[in-house]
């Protein structure tokens, strides 16, 4: 092996360079490392991006509060989690490098992307679907001025196609206009066998007045069809407005089912209903209502009675002071209502009149809701503009035509301070002339938000007209009432049937 040695001249040059270098270090106030030591290089922190293997659960209520577990690797570097456009950090708990937990914030109904934020950037973690009920500005989906009896018509609803894929139920308001005689109209799903027609009615009407009611239908039907038909009157106009949808808290039957008709033998109650007597019927487990349903959506009608009102409430509770249907002699009346189901799965009704009446009950939907979503209550009156002992609430006197009146409902009566929507039974009482009543959220916080172009209740003089109304509660918790008439004032009664509240 050959060893190459440096020449004396080269060695002297290197020694001189070393002396100069040490002198420079001393001048700079530094100490040179021993010749045998190796100086370490700079330490560079390498940020590792997190990776996600699972996100569970992937669904929860729109009001938030769902505890979500995310698993993967590198999760100890996560600083925040995004649900759609909402960044949450305060509820973030780093369990380990392979697991973290976070509580969902309140957000809009529908599927939203979940992303993790870390020093290495943002990483997609999957999708979380917010479930709940979304109320919309009313959209007219049908306006048929002349529907003939026993004729079924079906149409495709483009507005339903625009709902998110998670929408299971569409909430609609159905109005019968200018009927030539007494009768009924039914709005239901397409896909029935030829010649088949539901046995139950969506709305019952009489000549000389427009009648509106709220109902629900499954949002997506075979071919996107919604069908309707009438019976009785020679002709009637029919209007249908889409007012909202639900992804989880409300379920519609395929079409409305007749649960009770006291005129028919063999039912749960046979023969006319006696005045001021409690009748109780089974609901859960019948006509597509599941055994574990927590509430039921009904259309309740009174046939051939005198003047009075019908009260519908959960079985086992005291008879409420608030009514669902107000009726007059010789006039068939109906209204939709939401009734909570107790453990027995039963519903009771009570007729406040001096004459026997027949009662018809149709099932149009049901709820199977966790406690953090839809709550039903025994009907309680929060507004009654009539003077004297009947008066309830902040409105002094009847509602004048073409004027807006605003009422606070959040934190009033059975509506809690954190309620986000209310289910109401609203009745127009003793109108001086024809008109309609619009009930809507005070969206701009002024107490005088401009009314929508569609109504919940259509009325004529001499008739008390109720309807079930579902209204979103804005930040100030107020609901506005607007009577569209030039004929004079109308009294209004408002009963709370239920509410939605954050978990």
Coordinates of N, CA and C in Angstrom, one line a residue, residues 97-259:
X97 N -51.6 9.9 19.2 CA -51.2 10.2 17.8 C -52.1 9.5 16.8
X98 N -52.9 8.5 17.3 CA -53.8 7.7 16.4 C -55.3 8.0 16.6
X99 N -55.6 8.9 17.5 CA -57.0 9.1 17.8 C -57.2 10.5 18.4
X100 N -58.3 11.2 17.9 CA -58.8 12.5 18.4 C -60.3 12.5 18.5
X101 N -60.8 13.3 19.3 CA -62.3 13.5 19.4 C -62.6 15.0 19.3
X102 N -63.8 15.2 18.7 CA -64.2 16.6 18.6 C -65.7 16.6 18.6
X103 N -66.3 17.7 19.1 CA -67.8 17.9 19.1 C -68.2 18.7 17.9
X104 N -69.3 18.2 17.2 CA -69.7 19.0 16.0 C -70.4 20.3 16.4
X105 N -70.1 21.3 15.7 CA -70.8 22.6 15.9 C -72.1 22.6 15.2
X106 N -72.9 23.6 15.5 CA -74.2 23.8 14.7 C -73.9 24.2 13.3
X107 N -74.6 23.5 12.4 CA -74.3 23.8 11.0 C -75.6 23.5 10.1
X108 N -75.6 23.8 8.9 CA -76.7 23.6 8.0 C -77.0 22.1 7.7
X109 N -78.2 21.8 7.4 CA -78.6 20.4 7.0 C -77.9 20.0 5.7
X110 N -77.4 18.8 5.7 CA -76.8 18.2 4.5 C -75.4 17.7 4.8
X111 N -74.8 17.0 3.8 CA -73.4 16.5 3.9 C -72.4 17.6 3.8
X112 N -71.4 17.6 4.7 CA -70.3 18.6 4.6 C -69.0 17.9 4.8
X113 N -67.9 18.5 4.1 CA -66.6 17.9 4.2 C -66.0 18.2 5.5
X114 N -65.2 17.2 6.1 CA -64.5 17.4 7.3 C -63.0 17.4 7.0
X115 N -62.3 18.5 7.5 CA -60.9 18.6 7.2 C -60.1 18.8 8.5
X116 N -58.9 18.4 8.6 CA -58.0 18.5 9.7 C -57.0 19.6 9.4
X117 N -56.8 20.5 10.4 CA -55.8 21.5 10.2 C -54.6 21.2 11.1
X118 N -53.4 21.3 10.5 CA -52.1 21.0 11.2 C -51.0 21.9 10.6
X119 N -49.8 21.9 11.3 CA -48.7 22.7 10.7 C -48.3 22.2 9.3
X120 N -48.6 21.0 9.0 CA -48.3 20.4 7.6 C -49.4 20.8 6.6
X121 N -50.4 21.5 7.0 CA -51.5 21.9 6.1 C -52.8 21.2 6.5
X122 N -53.8 21.3 5.6 CA -55.1 20.7 5.8 C -55.2 19.3 5.1
X123 N -55.9 18.4 5.7 CA -56.1 17.1 5.2 C -57.6 16.7 5.3
X124 N -58.1 16.1 4.2 CA -59.5 15.7 4.2 C -59.7 14.5 5.1
X125 N -60.7 14.6 5.9 CA -61.0 13.5 6.9 C -62.3 12.7 6.6
X126 N -63.0 13.1 5.5 CA -64.3 12.5 5.2 C -65.4 13.4 5.1
X127 N -66.6 12.9 5.3 CA -67.9 13.7 5.2 C -68.7 13.5 6.5
X128 N -69.3 14.5 7.0 CA -70.3 14.4 8.1 C -71.6 15.0 7.6
X129 N -72.7 14.2 7.8 CA -74.0 14.6 7.3 C -74.8 15.2 8.5
X130 N -75.2 16.4 8.4 CA -76.1 17.0 9.4 C -77.5 16.7 9.0
X131 N -78.3 16.2 10.0 CA -79.7 15.8 9.8 C -80.6 16.8 10.5
X132 N -81.8 17.0 10.0 CA -82.7 17.8 10.7 C -83.8 18.3 9.7
X133 N -84.5 19.4 10.2 CA -85.6 19.9 9.4 C -85.2 21.3 8.9
X134 N -85.4 21.6 7.7 CA -85.0 22.9 7.1 C -86.3 23.5 6.5
X135 N -86.6 24.7 7.0 CA -87.7 25.5 6.5 C -87.3 26.5 5.5
X136 N -88.1 26.5 4.4 CA -87.7 27.3 3.2 C -88.7 28.4 3.0
X137 N -88.3 29.4 2.2 CA -89.3 30.4 1.7 C -90.3 29.6 0.9
X138 N -91.6 29.7 1.1 CA -92.6 28.9 0.4 C -92.4 29.0 -1.1
X139 N -92.4 27.9 -1.8 CA -92.3 27.8 -3.3 C -93.5 27.1 -3.8
X140 N -94.3 27.8 -4.7 CA -95.4 27.1 -5.3 C -95.0 26.1 -6.3
X141 N -95.5 24.9 -6.1 CA -95.1 23.8 -7.0 C -96.3 23.3 -7.8
X142 N -97.5 23.7 -7.4 CA -98.7 23.4 -8.2 C -99.8 24.5 -8.0
X143 N -100.4 24.8 -9.1 CA -101.5 25.8 -9.2 C -102.5 25.3 -10.2
X144 N -103.4 24.4 -9.9 CA -104.4 23.9 -10.8 C -105.7 24.5 -10.5
X145 N -106.2 25.3 -11.4 CA -107.5 26.1 -11.1 C -108.7 25.3 -11.2
X146 N -108.7 24.1 -11.8 CA -109.9 23.3 -12.0 C -109.7 21.8 -11.9
X147 N -109.8 21.3 -10.8 CA -109.7 19.8 -10.6 C -111.1 19.2 -10.5
X148 N -111.3 18.2 -11.3 CA -112.6 17.5 -11.3 C -112.6 16.3 -10.4
X149 N -113.7 15.9 -9.9 CA -113.8 14.8 -8.9 C -113.4 13.4 -9.6
X150 N -112.8 12.6 -8.7 CA -112.4 11.2 -9.1 C -111.5 11.2 -10.3
X151 N -110.7 12.2 -10.5 CA -109.7 12.3 -11.6 C -108.3 12.4 -11.0
X152 N -107.5 11.5 -11.2 CA -106.1 11.5 -10.6 C -105.2 12.2 -11.6
X153 N -104.4 13.2 -11.1 CA -103.4 13.8 -11.9 C -102.1 13.7 -11.2
X154 N -101.0 13.5 -12.0 CA -99.7 13.4 -11.4 C -98.7 14.3 -12.2
X155 N -97.7 14.8 -11.5 CA -96.8 15.7 -12.1 C -95.4 15.5 -11.4
X156 N -94.4 15.9 -12.2 CA -93.0 15.8 -11.6 C -92.7 17.2 -11.0
X157 N -92.2 17.2 -9.8 CA -91.9 18.4 -9.0 C -90.4 18.8 -9.1
X158 N -90.1 19.7 -10.0 CA -88.7 20.1 -10.1 C -88.1 20.6 -8.8
X159 N -88.9 21.3 -8.0 CA -88.4 21.8 -6.7 C -87.9 20.7 -5.8
X160 N -88.5 19.5 -5.9 CA -88.1 18.4 -5.0 C -86.7 17.9 -5.5
X161 N -86.5 18.0 -6.8 CA -85.2 17.5 -7.4 C -84.1 18.4 -6.9
X162 N -84.4 19.7 -6.5 CA -83.3 20.6 -6.1 C -83.0 20.4 -4.6
X163 N -83.8 19.6 -3.9 CA -83.5 19.3 -2.5 C -82.3 18.5 -2.3
X164 N -81.5 18.5 -1.2 CA -80.3 17.7 -1.1 C -80.7 16.2 -1.1
X165 N -79.7 15.4 -1.5 CA -80.0 14.0 -1.6 C -80.4 13.3 -0.2
X166 N -80.0 14.0 0.9 CA -80.4 13.5 2.2 C -81.8 13.8 2.6
X167 N -82.5 14.6 1.8 CA -83.9 15.0 2.2 C -84.8 13.7 2.0
X168 N -85.5 13.4 3.1 CA -86.4 12.2 3.1 C -87.8 12.6 3.0
X169 N -88.1 13.8 3.5 CA -89.5 14.3 3.6 C -89.6 15.7 3.1
X170 N -90.6 16.0 2.3 CA -91.0 17.3 2.0 C -92.2 17.8 2.8
X171 N -92.1 19.0 3.3 CA -93.2 19.6 4.0 C -94.0 20.5 3.1
X172 N -95.3 20.3 2.9 CA -96.0 21.0 1.9 C -97.3 21.7 2.6
X173 N -97.7 22.8 2.0 CA -99.0 23.4 2.4 C -99.9 23.3 1.2
X174 N -101.1 22.7 1.5 CA -102.1 22.4 0.4 C -103.3 23.3 0.6
X175 N -103.7 24.0 -0.4 CA -104.9 24.9 -0.3 C -105.9 24.5 -1.4
X176 N -107.1 24.4 -0.9 CA -108.3 24.2 -1.8 C -108.9 25.5 -2.1
X177 N -109.1 25.9 -3.3 CA -109.5 27.3 -3.7 C -110.9 27.2 -4.4
X178 N -111.8 28.0 -4.0 CA -113.1 28.2 -4.7 C -113.8 26.9 -5.0
X179 N -114.0 26.1 -4.0 CA -114.8 24.8 -4.3 C -116.2 25.1 -4.7
X180 N -116.8 24.3 -5.6 CA -118.2 24.5 -6.0 C -119.1 23.8 -5.0
X181 N -118.6 23.0 -4.1 CA -119.4 22.3 -3.1 C -118.5 21.6 -2.1
X182 N -119.1 20.9 -1.2 CA -118.3 20.2 -0.2 C -117.5 19.0 -0.8
X183 N -116.3 18.7 -0.2 CA -115.5 17.6 -0.8 C -114.2 17.5 -0.1
X184 N -113.3 16.9 -0.7 CA -111.9 16.7 -0.1 C -110.9 16.6 -1.3
X185 N -109.7 16.9 -0.9 CA -108.6 16.7 -1.8 C -107.5 15.9 -1.1
X186 N -106.8 15.1 -1.9 CA -105.7 14.2 -1.4 C -104.5 14.4 -2.3
X187 N -103.3 14.7 -1.6 CA -102.1 14.8 -2.3 C -101.2 13.7 -1.8
X188 N -100.6 12.9 -2.7 CA -99.9 11.7 -2.3 C -98.8 11.3 -3.3
X189 N -98.1 10.3 -3.0 CA -97.0 9.9 -3.8 C -97.5 9.2 -5.1
X190 N -96.6 9.4 -6.1 CA -96.9 8.6 -7.3 C -96.5 7.1 -7.1
X191 N -96.8 6.3 -8.1 CA -96.4 4.9 -7.9 C -97.5 4.0 -7.4
X192 N -98.7 4.5 -7.2 CA -99.8 3.6 -6.8 C -100.2 2.8 -8.0
X193 N -100.8 1.6 -7.8 CA -101.3 0.8 -8.9 C -102.4 1.6 -9.6
X194 N -102.6 1.3 -10.9 CA -103.7 2.0 -11.7 C -105.0 1.8 -11.0
X195 N -105.7 2.9 -10.9 CA -107.1 2.9 -10.3 C -107.1 3.0 -8.8
X196 N -105.9 2.9 -8.2 CA -105.8 2.9 -6.7 C -105.9 4.4 -6.3
X197 N -106.5 4.6 -5.1 CA -106.6 6.0 -4.6 C -106.6 5.9 -3.1
X198 N -105.8 6.8 -2.4 CA -105.8 6.7 -0.9 C -107.1 6.9 -0.3
X199 N -107.4 6.3 0.8 CA -108.7 6.4 1.5 C -108.8 7.6 2.3
X200 N -107.7 8.3 2.6 CA -107.7 9.5 3.5 C -107.5 10.8 2.7
X201 N -108.0 11.9 3.3 CA -107.9 13.2 2.7 C -106.8 14.0 3.3
X202 N -106.2 14.9 2.4 CA -105.3 15.8 2.9 C -105.9 17.1 3.4
X203 N -107.0 17.5 2.7 CA -107.7 18.7 3.1 C -109.2 18.5 2.8
X204 N -110.1 18.9 3.7 CA -111.5 18.9 3.5 C -112.0 20.3 3.3
X205 N -113.0 20.5 2.4 CA -113.4 21.9 2.1 C -114.9 21.9 1.9
X206 N -115.4 23.1 1.9 CA -116.8 23.4 1.7 C -117.0 24.6 0.8
X207 N -118.2 24.8 0.2 CA -118.3 25.9 -0.8 C -118.1 27.2 -0.2
X208 N -117.5 28.1 -1.0 CA -117.5 29.5 -0.6 C -116.3 29.9 0.3
X209 N -115.3 29.0 0.5 CA -114.2 29.3 1.3 C -112.9 28.6 0.8
X210 N -111.8 29.2 0.9 CA -110.5 28.5 0.7 C -110.0 27.9 1.9
X211 N -109.5 26.7 1.9 CA -109.0 26.0 3.0 C -107.6 25.5 2.8
X212 N -106.7 25.7 3.8 CA -105.3 25.3 3.7 C -105.0 24.4 4.8
X213 N -104.1 23.5 4.6 CA -103.6 22.6 5.6 C -102.1 22.2 5.3
X214 N -101.4 21.8 6.3 CA -100.0 21.4 6.2 C -99.9 19.9 6.2
X215 N -99.1 19.3 5.3 CA -98.9 17.9 5.2 C -97.4 17.6 4.9
X216 N -97.1 16.3 4.9 CA -95.8 15.9 4.5 C -95.9 14.7 3.5
X217 N -94.9 14.7 2.6 CA -94.8 13.6 1.7 C -93.3 13.2 1.5
X218 N -93.1 11.9 1.2 CA -91.7 11.6 1.0 C -91.1 12.4 -0.2
X219 N -89.9 12.9 0.0 CA -89.3 13.8 -0.9 C -89.0 13.2 -2.3
X220 N -88.6 12.0 -2.3 CA -88.2 11.4 -3.5 C -89.1 10.2 -3.8
X221 N -89.9 10.3 -4.9 CA -90.9 9.3 -5.3 C -90.5 8.6 -6.6
X222 N -91.1 7.5 -6.9 CA -90.8 6.9 -8.2 C -91.1 7.9 -9.4
X223 N -90.0 8.2 -10.1 CA -90.1 9.1 -11.2 C -90.3 10.5 -10.8
X224 N -90.2 10.8 -9.5 CA -90.3 12.2 -9.0 C -91.7 12.7 -9.1
X225 N -92.7 11.8 -9.1 CA -94.1 12.2 -9.2 C -94.8 12.5 -7.9
X226 N -95.6 13.5 -7.9 CA -96.5 13.8 -6.9 C -97.9 13.8 -7.5
X227 N -98.9 13.2 -6.9 CA -100.2 13.0 -7.4 C -101.2 13.7 -6.6
X228 N -102.4 14.0 -7.1 CA -103.5 14.6 -6.4 C -104.8 14.3 -7.0
X229 N -105.8 14.4 -6.2 CA -107.2 14.1 -6.7 C -108.2 14.6 -5.7
X230 N -109.4 14.7 -6.2 CA -110.5 15.3 -5.3 C -111.7 14.4 -5.4
X231 N -112.6 14.6 -4.4 CA -113.9 13.9 -4.4 C -114.9 14.9 -3.9
X232 N -116.1 14.7 -4.4 CA -117.2 15.5 -3.9 C -117.6 16.6 -4.9
X233 N -117.0 17.8 -4.7 CA -117.3 19.0 -5.5 C -117.1 18.8 -7.0
X234 N -117.9 19.4 -7.8 CA -117.7 19.3 -9.2 C -116.4 19.9 -9.7
X235 N -116.0 20.9 -9.1 CA -114.7 21.5 -9.4 C -114.1 22.3 -8.2
X236 N -112.8 22.3 -8.1 CA -112.1 23.0 -7.1 C -110.7 23.3 -7.6
X237 N -110.1 24.5 -7.2 CA -108.7 24.8 -7.5 C -107.9 24.2 -6.4
X238 N -106.6 23.8 -6.8 CA -105.7 23.2 -5.8 C -104.3 23.9 -6.0
X239 N -103.8 24.4 -4.8 CA -102.5 25.0 -4.8 C -101.6 24.2 -3.8
X240 N -100.4 23.9 -4.2 CA -99.4 23.2 -3.3 C -98.1 24.0 -3.2
X241 N -97.7 24.4 -2.0 CA -96.5 25.1 -1.7 C -95.5 24.2 -1.0
X242 N -94.3 24.2 -1.5 CA -93.2 23.5 -0.7 C -92.6 24.5 0.3
X243 N -92.7 24.1 1.6 CA -92.3 25.0 2.7 C -91.1 24.5 3.4
X244 N -90.6 23.3 3.2 CA -89.5 22.8 3.9 C -89.2 21.3 3.6
X245 N -88.2 20.8 4.3 CA -87.9 19.4 4.2 C -87.2 18.9 5.4
X246 N -87.2 17.6 5.6 CA -86.6 17.0 6.8 C -85.7 15.8 6.3
X247 N -84.5 15.7 6.9 CA -83.7 14.6 6.6 C -83.8 13.4 7.6
X248 N -84.3 13.7 8.8 CA -84.3 12.7 9.8 C -85.5 12.7 10.8
X249 N -85.9 13.9 11.2 CA -86.7 14.0 12.4 C -88.2 13.7 12.0
X250 N -88.6 13.8 10.8 CA -90.0 13.5 10.4 C -90.0 12.4 9.3
X251 N -90.8 11.5 9.4 CA -91.0 10.5 8.3 C -92.4 10.5 7.8
X252 N -92.6 10.5 6.5 CA -93.9 10.5 5.9 C -94.3 9.0 5.6
X253 N -95.6 8.7 5.7 CA -96.2 7.5 5.2 C -96.2 7.6 3.7
X254 N -96.2 6.5 3.0 CA -96.2 6.5 1.5 C -97.4 7.4 1.0
X255 N -98.5 7.3 1.6 CA -99.6 8.2 1.4 C -100.4 8.1 2.7
X256 N -101.4 9.1 2.9 CA -102.1 9.1 4.2 C -103.0 7.9 4.3
X257 N -103.1 7.4 5.6 CA -103.9 6.2 5.9 C -105.0 6.7 6.9
X258 N -106.2 6.1 6.7 CA -107.3 6.3 7.6 C -107.1 5.5 8.8
X259 N -106.9 6.1 10.0 CA -106.8 5.4 11.2 C -108.1 5.2 11.9

